[in-house]
Coordinates of C-alpha atoms and ligand atoms in Angstrom, one line a residue:
X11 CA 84.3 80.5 109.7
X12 CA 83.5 83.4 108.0
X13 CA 81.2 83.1 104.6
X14 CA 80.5 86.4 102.8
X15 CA 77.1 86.6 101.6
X16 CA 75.5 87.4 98.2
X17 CA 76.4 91.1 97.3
X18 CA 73.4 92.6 95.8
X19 CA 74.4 93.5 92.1
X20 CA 75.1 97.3 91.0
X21 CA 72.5 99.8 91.0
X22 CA 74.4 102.7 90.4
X23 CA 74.8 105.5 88.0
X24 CA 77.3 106.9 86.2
X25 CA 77.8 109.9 89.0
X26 CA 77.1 108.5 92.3
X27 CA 76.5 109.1 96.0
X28 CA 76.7 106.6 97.9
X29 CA 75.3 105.9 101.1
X30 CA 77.4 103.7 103.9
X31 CA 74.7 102.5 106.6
X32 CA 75.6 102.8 110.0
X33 CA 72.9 104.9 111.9
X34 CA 74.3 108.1 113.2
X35 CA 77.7 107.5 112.1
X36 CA 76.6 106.7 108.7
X37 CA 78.0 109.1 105.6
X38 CA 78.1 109.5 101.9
X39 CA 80.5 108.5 99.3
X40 CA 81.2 111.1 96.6
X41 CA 82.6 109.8 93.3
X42 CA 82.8 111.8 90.2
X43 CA 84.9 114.2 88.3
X44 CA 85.7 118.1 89.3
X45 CA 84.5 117.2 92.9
X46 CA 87.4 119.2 94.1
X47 CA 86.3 122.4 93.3
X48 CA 82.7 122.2 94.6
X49 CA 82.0 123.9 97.9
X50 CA 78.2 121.8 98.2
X51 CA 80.5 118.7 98.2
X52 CA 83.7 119.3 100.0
X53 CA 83.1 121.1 103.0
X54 CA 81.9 119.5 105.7
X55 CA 81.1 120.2 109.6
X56 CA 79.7 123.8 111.3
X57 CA 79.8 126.4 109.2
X58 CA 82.6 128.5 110.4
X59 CA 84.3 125.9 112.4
X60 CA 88.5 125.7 111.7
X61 CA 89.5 123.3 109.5
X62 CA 92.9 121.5 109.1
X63 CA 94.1 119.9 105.8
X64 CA 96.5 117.2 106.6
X65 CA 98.2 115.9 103.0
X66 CA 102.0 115.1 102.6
X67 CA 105.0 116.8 100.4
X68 CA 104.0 115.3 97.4
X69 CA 99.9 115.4 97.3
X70 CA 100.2 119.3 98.5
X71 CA 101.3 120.9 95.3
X72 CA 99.4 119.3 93.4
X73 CA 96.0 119.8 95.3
X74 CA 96.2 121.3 98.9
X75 CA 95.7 125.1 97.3
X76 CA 92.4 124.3 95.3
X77 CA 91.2 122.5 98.6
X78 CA 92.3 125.1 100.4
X79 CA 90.5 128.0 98.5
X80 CA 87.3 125.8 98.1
X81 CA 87.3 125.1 101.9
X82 CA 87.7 129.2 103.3
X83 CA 84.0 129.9 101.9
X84 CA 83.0 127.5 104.8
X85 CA 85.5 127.5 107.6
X86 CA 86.6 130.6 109.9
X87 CA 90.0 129.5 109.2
X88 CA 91.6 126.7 106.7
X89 CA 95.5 125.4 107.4
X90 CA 97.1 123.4 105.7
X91 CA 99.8 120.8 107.2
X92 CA 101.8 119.1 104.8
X93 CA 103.6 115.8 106.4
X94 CA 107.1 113.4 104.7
X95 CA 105.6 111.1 102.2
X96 CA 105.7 107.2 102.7
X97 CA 104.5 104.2 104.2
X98 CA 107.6 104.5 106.4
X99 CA 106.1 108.0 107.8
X100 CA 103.2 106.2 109.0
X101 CA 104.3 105.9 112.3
X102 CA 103.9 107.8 116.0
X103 CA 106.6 110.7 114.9
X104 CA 104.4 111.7 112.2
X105 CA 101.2 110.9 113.9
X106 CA 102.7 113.7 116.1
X107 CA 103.4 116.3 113.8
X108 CA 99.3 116.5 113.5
X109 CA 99.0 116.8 117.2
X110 CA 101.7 119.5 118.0
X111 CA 99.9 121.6 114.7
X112 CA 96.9 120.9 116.3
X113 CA 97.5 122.3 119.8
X114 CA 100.1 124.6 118.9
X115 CA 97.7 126.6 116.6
X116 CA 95.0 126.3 119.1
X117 CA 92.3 124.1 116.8
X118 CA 89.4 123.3 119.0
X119 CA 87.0 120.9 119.3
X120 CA 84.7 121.5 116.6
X121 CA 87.6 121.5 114.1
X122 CA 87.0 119.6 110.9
X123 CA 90.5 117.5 109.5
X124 CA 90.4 116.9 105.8
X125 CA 92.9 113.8 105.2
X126 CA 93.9 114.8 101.6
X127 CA 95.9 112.2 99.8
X128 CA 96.3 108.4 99.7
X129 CA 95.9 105.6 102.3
X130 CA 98.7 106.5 104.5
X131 CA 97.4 110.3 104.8
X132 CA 93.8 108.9 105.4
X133 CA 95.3 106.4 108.3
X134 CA 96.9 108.1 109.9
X135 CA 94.4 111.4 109.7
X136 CA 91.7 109.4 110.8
X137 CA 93.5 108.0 113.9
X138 CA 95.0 111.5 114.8
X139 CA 91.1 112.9 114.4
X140 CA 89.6 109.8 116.2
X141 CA 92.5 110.7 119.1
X142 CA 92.2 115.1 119.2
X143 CA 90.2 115.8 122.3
X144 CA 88.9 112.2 122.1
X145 CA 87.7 112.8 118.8
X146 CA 86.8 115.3 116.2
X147 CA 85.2 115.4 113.0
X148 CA 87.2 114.2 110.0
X149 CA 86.5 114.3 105.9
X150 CA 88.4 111.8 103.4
X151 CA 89.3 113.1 100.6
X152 CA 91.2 110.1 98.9
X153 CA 93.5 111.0 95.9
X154 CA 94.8 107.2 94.9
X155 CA 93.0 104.5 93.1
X156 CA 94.0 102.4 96.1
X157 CA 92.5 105.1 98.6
X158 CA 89.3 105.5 96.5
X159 CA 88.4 102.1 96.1
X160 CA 89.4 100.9 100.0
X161 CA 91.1 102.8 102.3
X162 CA 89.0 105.7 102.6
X163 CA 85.6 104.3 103.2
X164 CA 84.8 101.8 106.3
X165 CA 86.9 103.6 109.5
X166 CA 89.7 101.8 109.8
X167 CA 92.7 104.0 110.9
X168 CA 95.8 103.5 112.4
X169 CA 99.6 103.9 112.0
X170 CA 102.5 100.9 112.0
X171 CA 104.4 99.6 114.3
X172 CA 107.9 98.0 113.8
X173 CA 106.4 94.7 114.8
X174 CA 103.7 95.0 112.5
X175 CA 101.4 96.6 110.1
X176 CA 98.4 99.0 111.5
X177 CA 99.2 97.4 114.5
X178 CA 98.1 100.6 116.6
X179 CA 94.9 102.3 115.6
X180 CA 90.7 103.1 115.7
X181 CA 87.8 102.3 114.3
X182 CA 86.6 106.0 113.7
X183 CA 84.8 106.9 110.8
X184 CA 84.8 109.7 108.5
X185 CA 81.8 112.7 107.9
X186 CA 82.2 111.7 104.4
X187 CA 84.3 110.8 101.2
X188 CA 84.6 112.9 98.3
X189 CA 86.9 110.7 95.7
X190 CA 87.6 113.1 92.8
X191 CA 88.1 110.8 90.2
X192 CA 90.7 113.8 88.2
X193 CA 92.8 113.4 90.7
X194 CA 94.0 110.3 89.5
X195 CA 95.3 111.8 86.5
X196 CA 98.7 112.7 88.6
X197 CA 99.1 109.0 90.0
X198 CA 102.2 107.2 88.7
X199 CA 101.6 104.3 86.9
X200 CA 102.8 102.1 89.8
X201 CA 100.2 103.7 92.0
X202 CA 97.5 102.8 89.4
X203 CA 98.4 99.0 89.7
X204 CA 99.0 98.6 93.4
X205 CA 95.0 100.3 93.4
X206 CA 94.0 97.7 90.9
X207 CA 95.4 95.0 93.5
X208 CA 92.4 95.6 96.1
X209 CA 89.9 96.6 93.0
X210 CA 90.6 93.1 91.9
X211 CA 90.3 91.6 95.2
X212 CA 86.5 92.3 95.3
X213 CA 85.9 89.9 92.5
X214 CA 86.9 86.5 94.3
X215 CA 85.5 87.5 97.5
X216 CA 82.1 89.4 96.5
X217 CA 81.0 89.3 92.8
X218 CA 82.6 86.8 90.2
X219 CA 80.7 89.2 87.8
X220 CA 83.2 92.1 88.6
X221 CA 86.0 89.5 88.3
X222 CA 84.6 89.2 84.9
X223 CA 84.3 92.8 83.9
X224 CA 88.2 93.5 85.4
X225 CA 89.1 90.9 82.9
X226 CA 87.5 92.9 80.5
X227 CA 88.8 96.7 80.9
X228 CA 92.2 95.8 82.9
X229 CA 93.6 97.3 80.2
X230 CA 91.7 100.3 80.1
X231 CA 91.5 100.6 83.5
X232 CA 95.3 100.9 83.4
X233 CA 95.6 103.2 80.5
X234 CA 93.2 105.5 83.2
X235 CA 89.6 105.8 80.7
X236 CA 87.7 107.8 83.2
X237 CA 84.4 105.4 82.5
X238 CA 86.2 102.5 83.5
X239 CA 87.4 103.9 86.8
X240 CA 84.4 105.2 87.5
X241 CA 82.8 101.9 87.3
X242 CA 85.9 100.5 89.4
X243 CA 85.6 102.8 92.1
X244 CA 81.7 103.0 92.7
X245 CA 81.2 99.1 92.2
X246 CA 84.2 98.7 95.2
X247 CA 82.9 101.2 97.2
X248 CA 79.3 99.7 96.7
X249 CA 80.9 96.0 97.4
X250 CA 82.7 97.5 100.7
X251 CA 80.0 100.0 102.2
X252 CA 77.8 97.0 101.8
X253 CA 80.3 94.8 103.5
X254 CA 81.2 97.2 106.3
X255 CA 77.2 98.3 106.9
X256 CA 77.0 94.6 107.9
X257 CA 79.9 94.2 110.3
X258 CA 81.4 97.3 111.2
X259 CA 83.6 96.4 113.9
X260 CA 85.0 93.2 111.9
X261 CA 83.7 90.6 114.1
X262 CA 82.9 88.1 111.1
X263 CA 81.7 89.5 107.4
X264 CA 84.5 92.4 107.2
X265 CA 87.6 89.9 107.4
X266 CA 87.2 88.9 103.8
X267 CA 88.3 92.3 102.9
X268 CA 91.4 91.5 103.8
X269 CA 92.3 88.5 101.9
X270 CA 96.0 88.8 100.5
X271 CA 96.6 90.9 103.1
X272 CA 97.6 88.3 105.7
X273 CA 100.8 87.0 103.4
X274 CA 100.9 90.8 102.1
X275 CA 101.2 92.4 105.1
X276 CA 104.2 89.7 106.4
X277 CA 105.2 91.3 102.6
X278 CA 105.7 94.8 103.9
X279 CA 106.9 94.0 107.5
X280 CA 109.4 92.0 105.7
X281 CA 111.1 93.6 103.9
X282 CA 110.9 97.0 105.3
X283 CA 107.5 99.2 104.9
X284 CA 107.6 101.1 101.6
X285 CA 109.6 98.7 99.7
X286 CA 107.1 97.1 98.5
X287 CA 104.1 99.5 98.0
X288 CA 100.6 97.8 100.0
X289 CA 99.1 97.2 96.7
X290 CA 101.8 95.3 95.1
X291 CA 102.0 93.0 98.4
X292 CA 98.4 92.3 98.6
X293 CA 98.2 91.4 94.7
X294 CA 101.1 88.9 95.4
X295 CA 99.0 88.0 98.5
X296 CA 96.2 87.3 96.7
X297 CA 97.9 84.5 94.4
X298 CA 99.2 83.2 97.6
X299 CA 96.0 83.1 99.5
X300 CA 94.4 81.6 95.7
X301 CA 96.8 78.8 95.9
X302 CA 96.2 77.9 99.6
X303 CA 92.5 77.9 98.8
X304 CA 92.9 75.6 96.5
X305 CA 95.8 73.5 98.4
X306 CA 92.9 73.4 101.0
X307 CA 90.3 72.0 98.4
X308 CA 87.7 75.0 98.1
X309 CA 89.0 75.8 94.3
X310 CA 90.3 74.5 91.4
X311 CA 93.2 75.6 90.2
X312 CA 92.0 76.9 86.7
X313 CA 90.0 80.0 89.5
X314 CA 93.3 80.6 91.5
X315 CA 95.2 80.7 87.9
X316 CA 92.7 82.9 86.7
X317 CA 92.8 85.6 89.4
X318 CA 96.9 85.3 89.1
X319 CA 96.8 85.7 85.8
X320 CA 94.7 89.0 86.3
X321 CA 96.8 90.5 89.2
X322 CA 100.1 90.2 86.4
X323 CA 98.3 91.9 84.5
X324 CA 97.4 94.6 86.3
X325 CA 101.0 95.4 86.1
X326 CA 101.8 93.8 89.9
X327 CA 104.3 90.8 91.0
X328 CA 103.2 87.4 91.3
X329 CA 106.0 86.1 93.0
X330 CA 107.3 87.3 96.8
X331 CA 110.3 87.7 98.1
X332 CA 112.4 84.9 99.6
X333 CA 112.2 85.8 103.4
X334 CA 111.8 82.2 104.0
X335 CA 108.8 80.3 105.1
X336 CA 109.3 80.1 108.6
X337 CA 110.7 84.8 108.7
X338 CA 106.6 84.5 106.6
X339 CA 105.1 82.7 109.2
X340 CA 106.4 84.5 112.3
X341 CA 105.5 87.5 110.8
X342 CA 101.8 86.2 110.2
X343 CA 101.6 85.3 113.6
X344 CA 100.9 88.6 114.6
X345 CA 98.0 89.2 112.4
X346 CA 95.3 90.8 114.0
X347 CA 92.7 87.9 112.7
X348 CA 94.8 85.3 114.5
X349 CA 93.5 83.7 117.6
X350 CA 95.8 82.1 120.1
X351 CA 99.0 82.3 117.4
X352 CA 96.5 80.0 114.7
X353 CA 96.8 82.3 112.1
X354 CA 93.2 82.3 109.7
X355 CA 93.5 83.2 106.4
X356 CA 91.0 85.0 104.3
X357 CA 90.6 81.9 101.4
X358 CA 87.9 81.9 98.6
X359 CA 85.3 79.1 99.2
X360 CA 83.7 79.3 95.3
X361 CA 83.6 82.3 93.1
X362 CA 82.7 85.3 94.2
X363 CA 82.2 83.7 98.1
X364 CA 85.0 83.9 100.6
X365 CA 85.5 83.2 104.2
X366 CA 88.2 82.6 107.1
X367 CA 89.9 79.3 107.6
X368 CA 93.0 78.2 109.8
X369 CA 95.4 76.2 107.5
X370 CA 98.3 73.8 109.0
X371 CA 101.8 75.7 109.0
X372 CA 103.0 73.0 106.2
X373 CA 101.2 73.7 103.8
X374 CA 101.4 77.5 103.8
X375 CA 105.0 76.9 104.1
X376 CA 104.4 74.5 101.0
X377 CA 102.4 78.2 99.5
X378 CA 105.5 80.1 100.3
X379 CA 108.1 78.4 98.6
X380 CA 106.3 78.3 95.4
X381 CA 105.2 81.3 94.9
X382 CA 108.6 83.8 96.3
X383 CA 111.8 84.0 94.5
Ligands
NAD430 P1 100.1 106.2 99.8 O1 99.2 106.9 100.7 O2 101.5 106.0 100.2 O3 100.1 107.0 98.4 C1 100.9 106.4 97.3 C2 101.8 107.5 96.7 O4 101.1 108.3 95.9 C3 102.4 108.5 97.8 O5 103.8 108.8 97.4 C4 101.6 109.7 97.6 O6 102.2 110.9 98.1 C5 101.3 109.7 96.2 N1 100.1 110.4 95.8 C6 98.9 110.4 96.4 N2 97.9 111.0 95.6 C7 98.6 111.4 94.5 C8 98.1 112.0 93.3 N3 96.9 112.3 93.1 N4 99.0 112.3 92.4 C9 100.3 111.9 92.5 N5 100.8 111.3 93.6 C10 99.9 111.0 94.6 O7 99.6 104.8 99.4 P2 98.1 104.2 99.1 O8 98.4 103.0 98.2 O9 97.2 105.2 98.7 O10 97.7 103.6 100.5 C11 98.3 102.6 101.2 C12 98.0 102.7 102.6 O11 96.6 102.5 102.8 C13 98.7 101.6 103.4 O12 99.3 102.2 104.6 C14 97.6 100.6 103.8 O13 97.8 100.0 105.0 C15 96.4 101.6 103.9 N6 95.1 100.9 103.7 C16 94.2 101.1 104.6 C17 92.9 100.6 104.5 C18 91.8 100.9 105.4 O14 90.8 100.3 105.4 N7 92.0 101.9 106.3 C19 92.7 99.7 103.4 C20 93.7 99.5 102.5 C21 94.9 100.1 102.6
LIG431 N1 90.7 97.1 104.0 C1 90.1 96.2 104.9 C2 89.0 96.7 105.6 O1 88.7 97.9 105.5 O2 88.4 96.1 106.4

């Protein structure tokens, strides 16, 4: 069992860098506004060296040209690779789109990747960097809430697999993370939620006090007041940089990042990745994994009503869909933090505390069937 810590409060201010501590693979977190356009703060790597922007049809429009322009004071050469959109992209066709752009343009060794874009870009970039001649240098540059405040910082890469989510993949991690808070500003308003979903996870698991201020600025944070994100996304990335400096690898501390994402992720295999979007499943997740928490007798029910309450308010579902407990608990089975097909679940032990239990197959079944429609 698994029992996070006390998270040392927030010493940050209002434009922050960020340090994530891990000796010579450690890196700096960018968060601010305009970041996009600043040469000292995007480009990364040898001066000189080729650089490859990997984004996707929708993110390069918008962005990939200012990147791109920013980026050719410092490279020899900047391309730009621009991959199908979706959660159902993340997969080894895709993957190899980077690889055949890779070899067939001849980048080398010393080439710097820029994963511009949301979690799916920044997977599946970081796996394809941690794979090019067994490795090169790669830069987040995270352009959803949901990629700002989780995906992009820690090293965790990968792509899917029809039996299961980020099934194949590295830990590999990044030179550094610039998340330009402006970008935001083009994110659809479902995007904005399904980020809230893991913003609001580090409340129950890390700092009730968060929790508290969520409650507090949920609606401003959805209405997209640039002080309130600001405050989202560098007391998250604070929360997880402190997290994954302590347990990089995920042997013990890391796992609580991932609660809701045992029942979210048997969400998303479920019914077909990119029906529902990661957020939403993990925010329905979460009021799952609340309810066996306190099924199991580590909360009361007014703490797991409390975070549900929040997560519908953040604009995401509450309920699941009705795969059946039994479709649910195959499909948790193959959870990377099982052990010997026990599945452990990420459950809160007291406010702001989590940690990894096993639970009996009844009563998540029990979890199931009241909370999915
Ligand atoms: P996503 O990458 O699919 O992006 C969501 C949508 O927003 C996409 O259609 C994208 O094209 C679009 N988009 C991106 N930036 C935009 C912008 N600025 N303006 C307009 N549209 C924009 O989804 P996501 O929620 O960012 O990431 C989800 C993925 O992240 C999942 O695959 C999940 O497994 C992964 N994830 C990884 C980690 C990790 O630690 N590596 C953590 C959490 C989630
Ligand atoms: N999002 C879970 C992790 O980074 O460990």
């Amino acid at each position: 069992m698994t029992i996070s810590p006390q998270i040392p409060p927030s010493r940050l201010a209002p434009t922050t860098q960020l340090s994530i501590d891990l000796g010579d693979r450690g890196y700096q977190i960018q968060i601010g506004c305009g970041l996009l356009d600043r040469e000292d703060c995007v480009a990364c790597g040898a001066k000189s060296s080729q650089a490859l922007i990997v984004t996707n049809t929708t993110v390069a429009p918008l962005y990939a040209e200012r990147l791109q322009r920013v980026l050719a004071a410092h490279h020899s050469r900047v391309d730009t690779i621009a991959l199908p959109d979706g959660e159902v992209h993340k997969d080894w066709d895709t993957l190899n789109l980077i690889f055949d752009r890779l070899l067939g343009d001849g980048f080398d060794r010393k080439t710097v990747i820029y994963a511009l874009g949301g979690g799916v870009i920044g997977d599946m970039t970081g796996f394809a960097a941690a794979c090019y001649m067994r490795g090169v240098a790669y830069v987040q540059v995270p352009t959803t809430l949901l990629a700002q405040v989780d995906s992009s910082v820690g090293g965790k890469t990968a792509i899917n697999h029809p039996a299961g989510k980020n099934m194949i993949g590295a830990f590999y991690q990044p030179l550094r993370v610039i998340a330009d808070l402006d970008t935001l500003d083009t994110l659809p308003d479902r995007e904005i939620s399904a980020g809230l979903a893991e913003v609001i996870k580090y409340g129950p698991i890390a700092d009730d006090d968060f929790l508290g201020w969520i409650e507090q600025h949920i609606d401003a944070l959805r209405a997209r007041d640039k002080s309130a994100l600001a405050h989202a996304v560098r007391r998250s990335c604070e929360i997880k940089a402190w997290v994954v400096g302590q347990d990089e690898r995920e042997s013990g501390l890391r796992a609580i990042l991932n609660f809701g994402h045992t029942f979210g992720h048997a969400i998303e295999a479920g019914l077909g990745f990119g029906t529902w979007l990661h957020g939403e499943a993990v925010g329905c997740g979460m009021v799952m994994a609340a309810d066996l928490s306190v099924r199991c007798g580590l909360i009361d029910g007014a703490y797991a009503a409390r975070i549900a309450r929040l997560i519908e308010r953040a604009g995401l579902p509450i309920r699941g869909p009705r795969l059946g407990a039994s479709r649910y608990l195959d499909l948790m089975r193959i959870d990377k933090k099982s052990e010997s097909g026990q599945i452990r679940f990420v459950l809160i032990d007291a406010p702001g505390r989590a940690g990894v239990h096993p639970a009996d197959d009844a009563l998540v079944a029990e979890v199931i069937d009241a909370h999915s429609v």
